[in-house]
Amino acid sequence: MSLAFSSALATIILAYCAWKILNWAWLKPKKLENFLRQQGFSGNSYKIFHGDMKDMSLMLKEAKARPISVSDDIVPRILPYHHHIISKYGKKSFKWMGPRPSINVQDPKLIREILLKHDIFQKPKGNSLSKLVVNGMVMYEGEQWSKVRKIANPAFHQDKLKDMLPKMYLSCNHMIRKLFEIAASDEESFELDIWPHIQALAADVISRTAFGSNYDDGRKIFELIREQSHLLIEVSQFDYIPGWRFLPTKPNRKLKANHHEMRRLMKGIIKKREEALRIGKASNDDLLGLLMESNYKEIQEKESGMSIEEVIEECKLFYLAGQETTASLLVWVLIMLCMHPIWQERARQEVFQVLGNKEPKFDELNRLKMVGKIIYEVFRIYSPVSFIFRTNVEETKLGDFILPPGVLLSLPIILVHHDHEYWGDDAKVFNPDRFSEGVSKAAKNNEVSFFPFGGGPRICIGQNFALMEVKLALAMILQNFSFQLSPTYAHAPSRGITVYPQHGAHMILNKL
């Protein structure tokens, strides 16, 4: 090959790479921006590479710098930049997630369409670091999603959840005993931060119900996943810097090391279960056992079951979704009942009327209607997941406008849940009675105005598991304690993997 030809080839390759970078970083974003503005969308002008990400990160940091009053609107603290953009440009607006525009979608009719047409409006593909933490069924598409969802469904049937209630009770009872141990024997009331106890409870429940006989290994995995979620939040601050995720920074290296250790532990547990299945000694009284039993049947019947890698990802998902979501919901239920003692007393009266001091049974939990309304109202105000994203892979019509391919659609759950247009003048007020006639009639319309678990065919598979756990834990706390906020409590709802109390949940518990 001549030197002249080699030089020409190198020049062509460099020119092609330069054009690709230019198109990704500038030409395509500006084309998308013009397309959106022509259809009436408003937002900031695109800034090369980072878009609005730098401002987003700074605004979130400022919001977290100080607590707010218990009477303040929580949205500007949880989604400060999203709130800023909508306040400036209105609901028909967009923001820049790096070189990709993200359209705000708050119309329940459009949200319903997006969630139902899951083959058109798909989950955005995560980057290589986020996939180390969040992957599995929630990120799969097409045939892979259908296969895994079908195999996982039996583990979450009502009769299977009913069988898991005794394990949940053991975990809740363990937490109650711990709380009593904290107080001196002659003290009728005591102060503590209940948030770490709620986190420990949620971890204990998912360890028992997901791994059962491998409980100790399960707890080790939980600690790793918990660290992973914190690391992911840390590194996401630098998403706007191109190539940052590939640099060998300390958090990036730790994310990868934890991932390999989790895979090693999970692979060991799964291999033991596979061997037990082969010799007919399988345990199917926990989520992993039920998942593997269902998978084994699928392989035997259709030879198209889940791979060991897919099983590992679902185990990680059990932990991340099962622990984070339920812990977030339960702690905000307790905080809100501190703020609204009349509702706390009403809930307690119902618990004693239905349960007395007995161990709660499955059918009895379903009779706790007042408790159920309270949980749904907290789910509305403090939705653990504050927004979800979708994207369209091709040009698509949504409502009255056309979406070019590659646009992100932001469905801000917490903003829809707080919107006066759909929830009335008391949208910001804690009012469990709005759910007296059920979820479908709680809002002013019959569209998707309440979707803490998502919606459509991809609605969260574990929603009944989470609601049962929170209802059981709350009932048992109400049986044993009354509670109020401590003078040291600082109201600081903050967005991490889920919405959590940044400075803890300091309370005074009174023994009953």
XYZ file of C-alpha atoms in Angstrom:
512
model
C 0.000 0.000 0.000
C 1.527 3.343 -1.091
C 2.131 6.184 1.341
C -0.161 8.466 -0.675
C -3.033 5.950 -0.519
C -2.528 5.425 3.237
C -2.588 9.169 3.836
C -5.724 9.579 1.736
C -7.457 6.725 3.585
C -6.478 8.181 6.968
C -7.810 11.587 5.882
C -11.140 10.055 4.807
C -11.490 8.146 8.110
C -10.650 11.249 10.150
C -13.079 13.347 8.125
C -15.826 10.738 8.591
C -15.212 10.575 12.372
C -15.165 14.382 12.570
C -18.471 14.573 10.691
C -20.052 11.946 12.986
C -18.982 13.901 16.078
C -20.163 17.190 14.564
C -23.520 15.650 13.650
C -23.975 14.114 17.135
C -22.804 17.169 19.073
C -24.321 19.996 16.986
C -26.099 19.370 13.670
C -28.632 16.774 14.853
C -29.502 18.595 18.125
C -30.068 21.882 16.257
C -32.230 20.111 13.678
C -34.313 18.562 16.464
C -34.570 21.922 18.219
C -35.906 23.619 15.082
C -38.366 20.773 14.517
C -39.741 21.075 18.050
C -39.993 24.884 17.986
C -41.958 24.730 14.726
C -44.556 22.619 16.573
C -44.917 25.080 19.413
C -42.503 23.629 21.995
C -40.355 26.029 24.014
C -37.074 25.581 25.829
C -33.515 26.854 26.146
C -31.282 27.056 23.090
C -29.003 24.053 22.792
C -25.523 24.321 24.331
C -22.986 22.058 22.700
C -22.291 18.722 24.416
C -23.949 19.269 27.808
C -27.205 21.029 26.872
C -28.929 21.808 30.197
C -27.155 19.086 32.189
C -24.649 21.398 33.842
C -27.368 23.820 34.989
C -29.504 20.863 36.057
C -26.726 19.525 38.269
C -26.033 22.941 39.823
C -29.706 23.615 40.519
C -30.133 20.196 42.150
C -27.097 20.858 44.322
C -28.539 24.230 45.400
C -31.930 22.660 46.178
C -30.289 20.049 48.409
C -28.270 22.668 50.299
C -31.038 23.539 52.749
C -34.229 21.953 54.118
C -37.696 23.414 53.544
C -40.740 24.004 55.726
C -43.189 21.106 56.102
C -45.793 23.370 54.462
C -43.646 24.213 51.407
C -44.209 22.767 47.942
C -41.875 19.772 47.600
C -41.668 19.761 43.769
C -39.048 22.573 43.444
C -36.780 20.645 45.805
C -37.222 17.211 44.207
C -37.255 18.314 40.540
C -35.791 21.830 40.659
C -34.765 22.132 37.023
C -37.891 20.503 35.656
C -39.972 22.886 37.777
C -37.857 25.833 36.562
C -38.332 24.964 32.870
C -42.101 24.519 33.198
C -42.424 27.749 35.207
C -40.478 29.569 32.467
C -41.868 27.957 29.319
C -45.098 26.202 30.325
C -46.123 22.554 30.083
C -45.364 22.327 26.346
C -41.639 22.605 26.907
C -38.366 20.716 26.578
C -34.996 20.563 28.266
C -31.646 19.262 27.029
C -30.231 15.990 28.383
C -26.855 16.474 26.767
C -27.393 16.557 22.973
C -30.918 15.029 23.265
C -34.035 17.120 23.865
C -36.437 15.818 26.533
C -40.077 16.795 25.987
C -42.289 17.339 29.012
C -45.487 15.250 28.786
C -48.073 16.073 31.473
C -51.320 15.465 29.606
C -52.842 12.241 31.062
C -54.314 11.293 27.659
C -50.860 11.411 26.073
C -49.305 9.595 29.040
C -51.876 6.817 28.619
C -51.055 6.536 24.904
C -47.318 6.382 25.584
C -47.647 3.716 28.289
C -50.033 1.558 26.237
C -47.964 1.681 23.031
C -44.849 0.259 24.661
C -43.588 -1.195 21.376
C -43.409 2.324 19.884
C -42.438 4.311 22.988
C -39.565 2.345 24.481
C -37.259 2.688 27.470
C -34.137 4.718 26.635
C -31.009 2.608 26.506
C -28.868 3.205 29.595
C -25.152 3.870 29.408
C -22.574 1.246 30.339
C -22.359 2.391 33.984
C -26.099 2.659 34.649
C -26.549 -0.879 33.298
C -24.249 -2.122 36.058
C -26.947 -1.010 38.525
C -30.295 -1.000 36.695
C -30.945 -3.566 33.993
C -33.142 -6.601 33.581
C -36.860 -6.596 32.821
C -37.323 -2.847 33.341
C -34.845 -2.137 30.538
C -35.575 -5.003 28.125
C -37.639 -4.508 24.969
C -39.463 -6.684 22.450
C -39.221 -10.463 22.649
C -36.685 -10.412 25.483
C -39.049 -8.369 27.678
C -42.046 -10.574 26.784
C -40.109 -13.744 27.627
C -38.787 -12.540 30.989
C -42.104 -10.950 32.008
C -43.970 -14.179 31.228
C -41.510 -16.261 33.255
C -41.495 -13.838 36.207
C -45.297 -13.353 36.391
C -46.105 -16.534 38.398
C -43.818 -15.424 41.247
C -46.040 -12.375 41.830
C -49.459 -14.029 41.673
C -51.674 -13.293 44.658
C -51.524 -16.847 46.033
C -47.708 -16.725 45.987
C -47.666 -13.322 47.710
C -49.993 -14.720 50.362
C -47.418 -17.439 51.084
C -44.731 -14.779 51.547
C -46.657 -12.870 54.229
C -45.223 -14.903 57.163
C -41.682 -14.020 56.044
C -42.618 -10.351 55.834
C -44.119 -10.622 59.318
C -40.836 -12.032 60.688
C -38.948 -9.048 59.314
C -41.496 -6.521 60.636
C -41.557 -8.198 64.050
C -37.752 -8.096 64.153
C -37.848 -4.327 63.517
C -40.520 -3.771 66.216
C -38.386 -5.669 68.756
C -35.369 -3.561 67.776
C -37.352 -0.368 68.360
C -38.406 -1.539 71.818
C -34.773 -2.426 72.618
C -33.673 1.124 71.791
C -35.846 2.551 74.571
C -34.928 2.044 78.207
C -37.350 -0.314 79.967
C -38.839 2.493 82.076
C -39.246 4.947 79.194
C -42.672 5.371 77.650
C -41.348 7.475 74.774
C -38.031 7.767 72.980
C -36.480 9.644 70.062
C -34.712 8.162 67.048
C -34.146 8.523 63.330
C -36.478 5.854 61.965
C -35.181 6.060 58.381
C -32.282 3.583 58.774
C -34.638 1.162 60.535
C -37.088 1.372 57.626
C -34.258 0.771 55.160
C -33.077 -2.217 57.169
C -36.633 -3.577 57.286
C -37.083 -3.321 53.506
C -33.719 -5.011 52.966
C -34.597 -7.767 55.424
C -37.962 -8.401 53.751
C -36.487 -8.656 50.264
C -33.632 -10.853 51.544
C -36.068 -13.315 53.132
C -38.649 -13.307 50.350
C -36.202 -13.284 47.418
C -33.484 -15.652 48.643
C -35.020 -17.564 51.553
C -32.535 -20.257 52.475
C -29.693 -18.137 51.044
C -30.633 -15.287 53.392
C -27.075 -14.403 54.511
C -25.755 -14.276 50.947
C -28.780 -12.172 50.066
C -27.876 -9.589 52.686
C -24.336 -9.293 51.294
C -25.768 -8.687 47.831
C -28.107 -6.037 49.218
C -25.201 -4.097 50.753
C -23.438 -4.088 47.388
C -26.533 -2.955 45.498
C -27.157 -0.212 48.028
C -23.613 1.048 47.514
C -24.091 0.811 43.736
C -27.163 3.045 43.839
C -25.246 5.726 45.762
C -22.295 5.485 43.362
C -24.592 5.799 40.342
C -26.076 9.030 41.719
C -22.543 10.338 42.318
C -21.297 9.637 38.793
C -24.527 10.854 37.130
C -23.546 14.420 38.103
C -20.952 14.249 35.331
C -23.173 12.776 32.585
C -22.898 15.999 30.608
C -19.123 15.497 30.171
C -18.545 13.383 27.019
C -16.720 10.131 27.742
C -16.752 10.612 31.523
C -18.176 7.126 32.122
C -15.147 5.566 30.411
C -12.575 7.253 32.644
C -10.986 5.102 35.405
C -12.206 7.342 38.232
C -12.560 5.865 41.720
C -16.420 5.703 41.589
C -16.353 4.208 38.072
C -13.857 1.537 39.118
C -15.848 0.769 42.283
C -19.075 0.390 40.287
C -17.414 -2.214 38.074
C -15.753 -4.050 40.984
C -19.048 -4.258 42.904
C -20.792 -5.511 39.778
C -18.330 -8.383 39.402
C -18.636 -9.308 43.109
C -22.452 -9.302 42.899
C -22.374 -11.517 39.832
C -20.065 -13.946 41.613
C -22.346 -14.188 44.663
C -25.542 -14.455 42.628
C -24.068 -16.995 40.260
C -23.154 -19.182 43.231
C -26.713 -19.014 44.626
C -28.290 -19.688 41.222
C -25.989 -22.645 40.485
C -27.018 -24.251 43.801
C -30.692 -23.740 42.949
C -30.196 -25.197 39.451
C -28.613 -28.300 40.922
C -31.476 -28.632 43.435
C -33.990 -28.349 40.561
C -32.254 -31.131 38.649
C -32.401 -33.559 41.577
C -35.928 -32.586 42.608
C -35.018 -30.799 45.845
C -35.776 -27.252 44.769
C -37.141 -24.634 47.155
C -39.994 -22.690 45.584
C -41.111 -20.643 48.587
C -39.162 -17.501 47.661
C -38.981 -15.231 44.603
C -35.778 -16.763 43.271
C -37.127 -20.306 43.662
C -40.411 -19.393 41.961
C -38.573 -17.605 39.150
C -36.255 -20.539 38.532
C -39.099 -23.083 38.699
C -41.045 -21.082 36.110
C -37.916 -20.720 33.986
C -37.183 -24.462 34.202
C -40.712 -25.248 32.926
C -40.285 -22.788 30.065
C -36.986 -24.420 29.060
C -38.514 -27.913 29.258
C -41.589 -26.960 27.237
C -40.291 -24.405 24.721
C -36.489 -24.414 25.066
C -36.553 -20.634 25.323
C -36.021 -19.795 28.990
C -33.894 -17.151 30.654
C -30.107 -17.343 30.592
C -28.170 -17.284 33.853
C -27.218 -13.661 33.075
C -30.910 -12.728 32.780
C -31.686 -14.466 36.088
C -28.860 -12.488 37.737
C -30.286 -9.206 36.418
C -33.745 -10.056 37.776
C -32.250 -10.833 41.198
C -30.589 -7.411 41.209
C -33.898 -5.881 40.217
C -35.712 -7.645 43.087
C -33.374 -5.855 45.451
C -33.193 -2.416 43.894
C -36.915 -2.009 43.204
C -38.119 -4.026 46.186
C -35.975 -2.277 48.757
C -35.799 1.299 47.490
C -39.467 1.735 46.581
C -41.008 0.229 49.713
C -38.576 1.979 52.077
C -39.307 5.336 50.430
C -43.074 4.857 50.555
C -43.179 3.617 54.151
C -41.010 6.385 55.595
C -43.124 9.093 53.932
C -46.303 7.424 55.204
C -44.916 7.670 58.752
C -43.787 11.279 58.265
C -47.165 12.303 56.849
C -49.003 10.603 59.722
C -46.811 12.607 62.113
C -47.868 15.784 60.323
C -51.521 14.698 60.359
C -52.177 13.070 63.762
C -55.940 12.861 63.171
C -55.323 10.513 60.244
C -52.800 8.574 62.322
C -55.443 7.986 64.992
C -58.069 6.998 62.430
C -55.667 4.468 60.932
C -54.813 3.069 64.364
C -58.479 2.684 65.279
C -59.082 0.722 62.080
C -56.042 -1.490 62.729
C -57.235 -2.393 66.232
C -60.795 -2.873 65.025
C -59.742 -5.299 62.264
C -56.612 -6.901 63.742
C -56.603 -6.233 67.466
C -53.112 -7.102 68.713
C -52.894 -10.246 66.581
C -50.517 -11.118 63.788
C -52.074 -9.709 60.588
C -53.450 -12.230 58.103
C -53.636 -11.720 54.344
C -57.421 -11.296 54.168
C -57.389 -8.948 57.158
C -54.866 -6.650 55.475
C -57.249 -6.313 52.549
C -59.924 -5.058 54.973
C -57.777 -2.096 56.093
C -59.505 0.425 53.804
C -58.502 3.559 55.737
C -54.863 2.428 55.798
C -55.081 1.727 52.060
C -56.383 5.241 51.310
C -53.557 6.776 53.356
C -50.928 4.749 51.498
C -52.332 5.765 48.102
C -52.430 9.444 49.080
C -48.795 9.337 50.202
C -47.987 7.516 46.958
C -49.572 10.458 45.136
C -47.764 13.229 47.013
C -44.407 11.496 47.564
C -44.230 9.146 44.621
C -40.953 7.207 45.127
C -40.145 7.491 41.408
C -40.528 11.142 40.410
C -40.484 10.665 36.622
C -40.021 8.054 33.912
C -38.540 8.359 30.427
C -39.529 6.932 27.075
C -38.166 7.431 23.562
C -39.411 6.770 20.033
C -37.139 4.987 17.581
C -38.893 6.403 14.494
C -40.956 9.465 13.556
C -44.217 9.126 15.486
C -47.480 11.028 15.914
C -48.433 11.728 19.515
C -51.629 13.672 20.052
C -51.566 16.642 17.681
C -47.833 16.767 17.039
C -45.120 14.789 15.317
C -42.104 13.469 17.209
C -38.841 13.083 15.305
C -36.880 9.904 16.123
C -34.503 10.055 19.071
C -36.441 12.474 21.264
C -36.760 11.724 24.967
C -40.228 11.893 26.516
C -40.241 12.854 30.190
C -43.344 11.750 32.109
C -43.037 13.683 35.406
C -45.083 11.499 37.765
C -44.803 13.839 40.721
C -45.841 16.916 38.690
C -48.938 15.146 37.327
C -49.764 13.939 40.850
C -49.599 17.555 42.105
C -51.412 19.193 39.179
C -54.488 21.251 40.175
C -55.992 20.653 36.732
C -56.371 16.944 37.458
C -56.602 16.823 41.270
C -58.492 20.012 42.117
C -57.656 23.004 44.273
C -56.453 20.760 47.119
C -53.897 18.942 44.953
C -51.067 19.887 47.352
C -53.131 18.921 50.432
C -52.965 15.550 52.206
C -56.490 14.159 51.779
C -56.755 10.338 51.739
C -60.537 10.581 51.300
C -59.990 11.419 47.635
C -59.357 7.657 47.208
C -62.631 6.639 48.929
C -64.069 5.336 45.647
C -60.836 3.729 44.507
C -57.881 4.786 42.384
C -59.803 5.152 39.100
C -62.170 7.810 40.522
C -59.676 9.725 42.668
C -58.746 12.346 40.038
C -61.042 14.692 38.109
C -60.683 12.668 34.901
C -60.570 8.983 34.021
C -57.201 9.155 32.287
C -53.756 8.329 33.684
C -53.417 10.966 36.414
C -52.132 8.492 39.027
C -49.303 6.218 37.918
C -46.731 5.647 40.691
C -46.066 2.148 39.281
C -46.066 3.226 35.627
C -48.888 1.812 33.534
C -49.936 -0.191 30.513
C -48.520 -3.667 29.816
C -45.228 -2.659 31.486
C -46.760 -1.658 34.816
C -44.493 -2.631 37.725
C -44.727 -6.379 38.280
C -44.045 -5.985 42.008
C -46.723 -3.394 42.866
C -48.878 -5.772 44.949
C -45.773 -7.054 46.750
C -44.788 -3.484 47.711
C -48.291 -2.479 48.826
C -48.683 -5.615 50.958
C -45.326 -5.032 52.659
C -46.039 -1.360 53.425
C -49.545 -2.103 54.703
C -48.263 -4.902 56.970
C -45.376 -2.825 58.371
C -47.589 0.217 58.971
C -50.265 -1.878 60.715
C -47.687 -3.404 63.069
C -46.131 -0.019 63.888
C -49.590 1.388 64.631
C -50.314 -1.591 66.918
C -47.267 -0.776 69.046
C -46.531 2.966 68.855
C -47.927 6.415 68.358
C -45.430 8.815 66.827
C -44.708 12.471 66.175
C -41.967 14.460 64.496
C -38.995 15.375 66.663
C -38.018 19.068 67.026
C -34.761 18.016 65.326
C -36.572 16.809 62.179
C -35.492 18.680 59.035
C -37.905 18.394 56.102
C -35.739 17.655 53.082
C -37.376 15.382 50.474
C -34.662 14.620 47.955
C -34.352 12.634 44.739
C -31.910 9.753 44.555
C -32.851 6.372 43.098
C -36.161 7.185 44.826
C -37.481 10.162 46.827
C -35.982 9.926 50.332
C -35.612 12.124 53.465
C -32.161 13.655 52.961
C -31.583 14.368 56.667
C -33.405 11.317 57.989
C -36.794 10.980 59.695
C -36.295 11.960 63.348
C -39.343 11.035 65.406
C -40.539 10.564 68.959
C -42.144 7.152 69.430
C -44.575 6.531 72.275
C -45.188 2.986 73.463
C -48.818 1.923 73.526
